[in-house]
Coordinates of C-alpha atoms and ligand atoms in Angstrom, one line a residue:
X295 CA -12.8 19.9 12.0
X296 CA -12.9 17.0 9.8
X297 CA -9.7 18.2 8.1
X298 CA -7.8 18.5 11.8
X299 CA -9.0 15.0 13.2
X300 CA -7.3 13.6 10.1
X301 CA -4.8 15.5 10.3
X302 CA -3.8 14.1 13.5
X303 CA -4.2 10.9 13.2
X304 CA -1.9 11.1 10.6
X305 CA 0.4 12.8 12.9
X306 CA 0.3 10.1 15.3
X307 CA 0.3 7.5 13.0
X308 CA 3.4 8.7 11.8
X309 CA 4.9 9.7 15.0
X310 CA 5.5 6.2 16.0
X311 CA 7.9 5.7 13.4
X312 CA 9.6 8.5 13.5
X313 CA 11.3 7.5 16.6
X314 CA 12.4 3.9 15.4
X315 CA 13.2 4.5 11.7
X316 CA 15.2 7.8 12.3
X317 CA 19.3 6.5 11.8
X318 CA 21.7 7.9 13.4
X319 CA 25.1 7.7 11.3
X320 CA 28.1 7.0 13.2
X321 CA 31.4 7.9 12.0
X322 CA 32.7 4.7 10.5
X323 CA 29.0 4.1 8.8
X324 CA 30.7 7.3 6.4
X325 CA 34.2 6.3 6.1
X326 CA 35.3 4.9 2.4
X327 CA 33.5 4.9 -0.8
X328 CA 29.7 4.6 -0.3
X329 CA 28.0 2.0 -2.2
X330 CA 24.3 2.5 -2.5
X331 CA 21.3 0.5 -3.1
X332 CA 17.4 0.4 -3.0
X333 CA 15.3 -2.1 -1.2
X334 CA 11.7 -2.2 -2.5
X335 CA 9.3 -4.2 -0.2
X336 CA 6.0 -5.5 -0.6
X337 CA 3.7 -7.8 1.4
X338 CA 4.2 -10.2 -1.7
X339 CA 1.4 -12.1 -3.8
X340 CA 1.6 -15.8 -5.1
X341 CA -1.4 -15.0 -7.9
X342 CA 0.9 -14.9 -11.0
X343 CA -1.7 -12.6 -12.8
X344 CA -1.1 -10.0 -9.9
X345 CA 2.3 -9.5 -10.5
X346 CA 1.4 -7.1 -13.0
X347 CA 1.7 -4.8 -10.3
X348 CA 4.6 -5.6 -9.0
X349 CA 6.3 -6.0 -12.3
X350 CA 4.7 -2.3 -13.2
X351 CA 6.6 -1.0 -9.9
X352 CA 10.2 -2.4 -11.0
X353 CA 10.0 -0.6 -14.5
X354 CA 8.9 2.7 -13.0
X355 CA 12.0 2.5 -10.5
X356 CA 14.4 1.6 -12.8
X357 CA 13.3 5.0 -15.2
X358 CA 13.1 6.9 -12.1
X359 CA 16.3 5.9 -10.2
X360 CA 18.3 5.5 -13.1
X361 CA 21.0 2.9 -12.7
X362 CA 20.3 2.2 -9.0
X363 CA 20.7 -1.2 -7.4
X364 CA 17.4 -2.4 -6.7
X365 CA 16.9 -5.1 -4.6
X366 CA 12.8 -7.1 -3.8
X367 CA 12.1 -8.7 -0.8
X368 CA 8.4 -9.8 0.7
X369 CA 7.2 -9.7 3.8
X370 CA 4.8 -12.4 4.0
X371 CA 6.3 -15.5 5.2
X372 CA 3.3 -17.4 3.7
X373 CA 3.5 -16.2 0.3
X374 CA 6.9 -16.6 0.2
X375 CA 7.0 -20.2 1.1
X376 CA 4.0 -20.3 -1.2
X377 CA 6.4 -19.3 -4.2
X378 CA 9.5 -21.3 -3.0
X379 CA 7.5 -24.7 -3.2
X380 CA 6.9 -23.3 -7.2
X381 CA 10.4 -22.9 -7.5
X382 CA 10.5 -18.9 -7.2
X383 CA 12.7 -17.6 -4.3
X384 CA 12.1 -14.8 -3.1
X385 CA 13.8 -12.8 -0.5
X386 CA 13.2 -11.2 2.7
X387 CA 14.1 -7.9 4.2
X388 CA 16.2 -9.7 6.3
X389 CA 17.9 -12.0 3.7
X390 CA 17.5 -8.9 1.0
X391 CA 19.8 -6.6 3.3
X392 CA 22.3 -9.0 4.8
X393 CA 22.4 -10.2 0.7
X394 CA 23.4 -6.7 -0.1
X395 CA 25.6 -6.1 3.0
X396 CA 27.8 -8.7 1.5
X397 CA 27.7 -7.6 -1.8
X398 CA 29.6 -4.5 -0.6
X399 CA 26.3 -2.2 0.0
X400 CA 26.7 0.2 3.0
X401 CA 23.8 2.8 2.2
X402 CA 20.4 1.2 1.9
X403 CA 17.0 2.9 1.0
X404 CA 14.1 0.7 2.3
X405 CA 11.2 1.5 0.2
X406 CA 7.9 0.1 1.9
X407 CA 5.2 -0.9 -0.9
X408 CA 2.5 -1.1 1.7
X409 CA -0.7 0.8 1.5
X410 CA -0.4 1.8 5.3
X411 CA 2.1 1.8 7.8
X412 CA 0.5 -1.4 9.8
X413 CA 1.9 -4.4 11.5
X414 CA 3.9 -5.3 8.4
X415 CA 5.5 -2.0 8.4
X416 CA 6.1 -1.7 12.1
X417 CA 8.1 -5.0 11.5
X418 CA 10.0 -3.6 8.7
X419 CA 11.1 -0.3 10.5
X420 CA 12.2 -3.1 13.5
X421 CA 14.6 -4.8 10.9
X422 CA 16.2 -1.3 9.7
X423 CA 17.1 -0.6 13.6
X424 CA 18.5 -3.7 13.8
X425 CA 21.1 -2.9 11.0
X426 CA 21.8 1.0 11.5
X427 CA 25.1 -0.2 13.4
X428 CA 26.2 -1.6 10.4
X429 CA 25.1 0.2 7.2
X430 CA 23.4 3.5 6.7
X431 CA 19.5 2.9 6.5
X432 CA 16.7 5.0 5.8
X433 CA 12.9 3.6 5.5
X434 CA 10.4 5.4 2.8
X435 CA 7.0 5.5 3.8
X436 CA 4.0 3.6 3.0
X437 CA 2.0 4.9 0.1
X438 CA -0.5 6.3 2.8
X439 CA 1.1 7.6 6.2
X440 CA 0.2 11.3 5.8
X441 CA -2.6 13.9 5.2
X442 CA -0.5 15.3 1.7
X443 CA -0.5 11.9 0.3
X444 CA -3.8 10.9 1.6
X445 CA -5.5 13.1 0.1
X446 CA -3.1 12.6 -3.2
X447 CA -4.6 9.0 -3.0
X448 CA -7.8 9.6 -2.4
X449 CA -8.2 12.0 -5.7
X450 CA -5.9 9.3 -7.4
X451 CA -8.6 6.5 -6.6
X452 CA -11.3 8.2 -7.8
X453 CA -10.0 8.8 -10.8
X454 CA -10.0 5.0 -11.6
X455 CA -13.4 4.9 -12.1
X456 CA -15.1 4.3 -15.5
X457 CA -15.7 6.8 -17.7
X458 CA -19.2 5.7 -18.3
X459 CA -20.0 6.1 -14.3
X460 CA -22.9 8.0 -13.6
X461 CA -23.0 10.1 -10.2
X462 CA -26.1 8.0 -9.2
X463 CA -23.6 5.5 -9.4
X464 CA -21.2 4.4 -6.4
X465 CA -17.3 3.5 -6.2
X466 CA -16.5 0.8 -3.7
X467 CA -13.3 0.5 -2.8
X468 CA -12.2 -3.0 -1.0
X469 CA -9.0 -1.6 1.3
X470 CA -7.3 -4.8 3.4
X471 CA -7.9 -3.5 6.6
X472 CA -6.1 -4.4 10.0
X473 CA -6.7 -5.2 13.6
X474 CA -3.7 -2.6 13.6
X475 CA -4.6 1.4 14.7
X476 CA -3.1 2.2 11.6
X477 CA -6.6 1.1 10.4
X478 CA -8.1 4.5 11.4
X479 CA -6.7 5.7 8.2
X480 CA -9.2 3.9 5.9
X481 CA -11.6 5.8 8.1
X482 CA -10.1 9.0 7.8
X483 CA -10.0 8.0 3.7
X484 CA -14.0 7.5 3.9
X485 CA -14.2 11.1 5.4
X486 CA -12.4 12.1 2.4
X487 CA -14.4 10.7 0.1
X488 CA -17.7 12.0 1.3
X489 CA -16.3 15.0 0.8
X490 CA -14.9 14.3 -2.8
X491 CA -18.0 12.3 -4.1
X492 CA -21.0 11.0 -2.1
X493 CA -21.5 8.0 -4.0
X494 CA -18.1 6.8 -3.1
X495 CA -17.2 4.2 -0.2
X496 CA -14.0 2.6 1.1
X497 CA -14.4 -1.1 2.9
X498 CA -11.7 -3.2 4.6
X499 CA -11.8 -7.3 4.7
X500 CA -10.3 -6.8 7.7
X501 CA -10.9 -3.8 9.3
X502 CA -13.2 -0.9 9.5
X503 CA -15.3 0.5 8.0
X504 CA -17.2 -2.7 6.7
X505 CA -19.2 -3.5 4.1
X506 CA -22.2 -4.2 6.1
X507 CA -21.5 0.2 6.8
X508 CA -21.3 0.8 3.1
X509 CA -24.6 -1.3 2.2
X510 CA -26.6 1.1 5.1
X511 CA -25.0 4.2 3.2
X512 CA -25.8 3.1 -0.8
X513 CA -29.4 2.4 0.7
X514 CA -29.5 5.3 2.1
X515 CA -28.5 7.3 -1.2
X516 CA -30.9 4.9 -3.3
X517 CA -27.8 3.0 -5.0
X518 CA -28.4 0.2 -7.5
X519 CA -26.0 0.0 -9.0
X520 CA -21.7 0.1 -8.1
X521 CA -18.0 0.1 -8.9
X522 CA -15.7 -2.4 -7.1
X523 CA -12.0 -1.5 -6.7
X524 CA -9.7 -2.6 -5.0
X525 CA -7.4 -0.3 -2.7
X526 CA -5.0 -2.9 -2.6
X527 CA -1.5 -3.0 -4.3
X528 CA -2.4 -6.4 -6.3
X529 CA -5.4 -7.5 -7.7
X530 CA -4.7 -10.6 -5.5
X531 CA -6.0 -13.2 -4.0
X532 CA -9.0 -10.5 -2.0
X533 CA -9.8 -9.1 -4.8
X534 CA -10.5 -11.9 -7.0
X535 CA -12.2 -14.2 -4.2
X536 CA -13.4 -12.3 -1.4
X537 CA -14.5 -9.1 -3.8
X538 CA -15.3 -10.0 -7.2
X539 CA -15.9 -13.8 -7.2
X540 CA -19.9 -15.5 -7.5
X541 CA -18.9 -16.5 -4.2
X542 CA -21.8 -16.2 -1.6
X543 CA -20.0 -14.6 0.6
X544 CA -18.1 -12.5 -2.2
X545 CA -18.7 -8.6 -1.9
X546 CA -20.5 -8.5 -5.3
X547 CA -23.3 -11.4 -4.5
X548 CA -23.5 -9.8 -0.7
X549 CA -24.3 -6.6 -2.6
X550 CA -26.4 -8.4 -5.3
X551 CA -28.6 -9.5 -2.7
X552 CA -29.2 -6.0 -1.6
X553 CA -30.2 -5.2 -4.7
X554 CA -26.7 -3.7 -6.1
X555 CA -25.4 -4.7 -8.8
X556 CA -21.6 -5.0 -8.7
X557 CA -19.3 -4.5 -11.3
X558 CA -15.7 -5.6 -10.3
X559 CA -12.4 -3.5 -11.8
X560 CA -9.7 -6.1 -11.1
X561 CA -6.6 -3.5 -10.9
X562 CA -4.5 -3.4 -8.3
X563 CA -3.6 0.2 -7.1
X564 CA 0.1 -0.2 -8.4
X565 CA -0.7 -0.9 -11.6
X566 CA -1.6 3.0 -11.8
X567 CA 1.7 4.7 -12.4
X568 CA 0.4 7.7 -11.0
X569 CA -0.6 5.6 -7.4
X570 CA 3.3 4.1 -7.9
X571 CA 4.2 7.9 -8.4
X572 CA 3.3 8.3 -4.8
X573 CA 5.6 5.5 -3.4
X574 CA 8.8 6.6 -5.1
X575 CA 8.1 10.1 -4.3
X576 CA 8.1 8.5 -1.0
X577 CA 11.4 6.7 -1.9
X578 CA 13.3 9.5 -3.2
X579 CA 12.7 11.9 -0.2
X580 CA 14.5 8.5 2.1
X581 CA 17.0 8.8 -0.8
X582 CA 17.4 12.3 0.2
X583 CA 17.9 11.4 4.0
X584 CA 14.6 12.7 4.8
X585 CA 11.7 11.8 6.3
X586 CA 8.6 12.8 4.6
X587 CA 5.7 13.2 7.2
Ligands
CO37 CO1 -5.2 -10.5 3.7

């Protein structure tokens, strides 16, 4: 029952974008020699020790789509303003494709780096339609935007706890979360995970479930001690601050005072190259034309 109820939130999750990221080629969009390229597209993060992540993506790509033209854009406005007053420009989707349309590009694979297809994905599908007059343009999906790859993640994530973890032990993971419905798949992830390992728990800064919910539950299983990951692309600006930080408010002295102790893992999902795996699997089936949920 579980299983279904995931399933089709995933479905309709999914469904929405189907309509609006689905091109439809005209004629002319095929005539001459076709010039391709790869858009890769994250939310963006101004902490220079995050761009691990980020940095981890690129070289993946480059082995994987050997010889493609790859092109990075951010969607955060905020960030990228942030890094322009440093002296770093950085592009976005909008700039990044019209960049490429005059470069001669006229097939273009938008790859979203985004953990789910929220707000800032919604946007990004808006921007393809806008161009699909114009070039070719296919979207890949956010790491998580189906049952197959949540459950892919979900086994993924696990795996990045320590060794030395004891099943007594919990995993918390710190997802973003969203005022967007696309936040019902961090739930759906939690009823994954108590499936996979009872000791593990996801929590969103911004979203459900919370952490206040995952303090009830390691009470509940007699937990005193916890993992803190975050489900986030970069080990960014939440993770260091909001998660791991001596902070009051941070998730590790919140949990301190409940009598948890809190060990923070500051690795951000795409420094796994198996998590990154998941997004240009994502990426090669837009190559391909298709869309994969
Ligand atoms: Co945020």
């Amino acid at each position: 029952m579980k299983k279904i109820l995931i399933m089709v939130v995933c479905a309709a999750l999914a469904g929405c974008c189907k309509l609006s990221c689905e091109k439809k080629v005209t004629k002319k969009d095929l005539e001459g020699e076709v010039k391709e390229a790869i858009l890769l597209v994250a939310f963006g993060t101004s902490e220079k020790s995050a761009q691990v992540s980020f940095t981890n993506i690129a070289r993946l790509a480059a082995k994987r789509f050997k010889g493609a033209e790859i092109q990075w854009a951010y969607t955060s406005h905020i960030i990228r303003k942030k890094l322009a007053k440093q002296g770093q420009i950085i592009l976005s989707p909008v700039e990044a494709i019209d960049k490429l349309i005059a470069e001669g590009y006229n097939k273009l694979t938008i790859q979203s780096l985004h953990t789910i297809p929220g707000a800032e994905f919604d946007d990004l599908c808006k921007v393809a339609e806008s161009y699909k007059d114009r070039v070719i343009i296919s979207i890949g999906q956010p790491l998580v935007a189906n049952y197959a790859n949540l459950d892919r993640v979900v086994d993924l994530m696990l795996e990045q706890a320590p060794k030395e973890r004891k099943a007594d032990e919990a995993i918390i993971f710190m997802g973003h979360g969203t005022h967007h419905y696309a936040n019902l798949i961090d739930v759906a992830f939690q009823a994954l995970l108590n499936d996979k390992d009872k000791n593990s728990f996801i929590g969103t800064v911004e979203g459900n479930p919370t952490l206040d919910d995952i303090i009830k539950k390691c009470k509940a299983n007699n937990i005193k001690k916890a993992y803190l990951i975050p489900f986030m692309s970069v080990a960014g600006d939440h993770a260091k601050n909001d998660m791991a930080s001596d902070e009051d408010d941070s998730w590790k002295s919140i949990l301190k005072k409940n009598g948890i102790t809190a060990i923070p893992i500051l690795k951000g999902t795409a420094e796994n190259d198996k998590i990154v795996d998941v997004w240009l699997d994502n990426c090669a089936e837009a190559l391909k034309g298709k869309s994969n949920h």
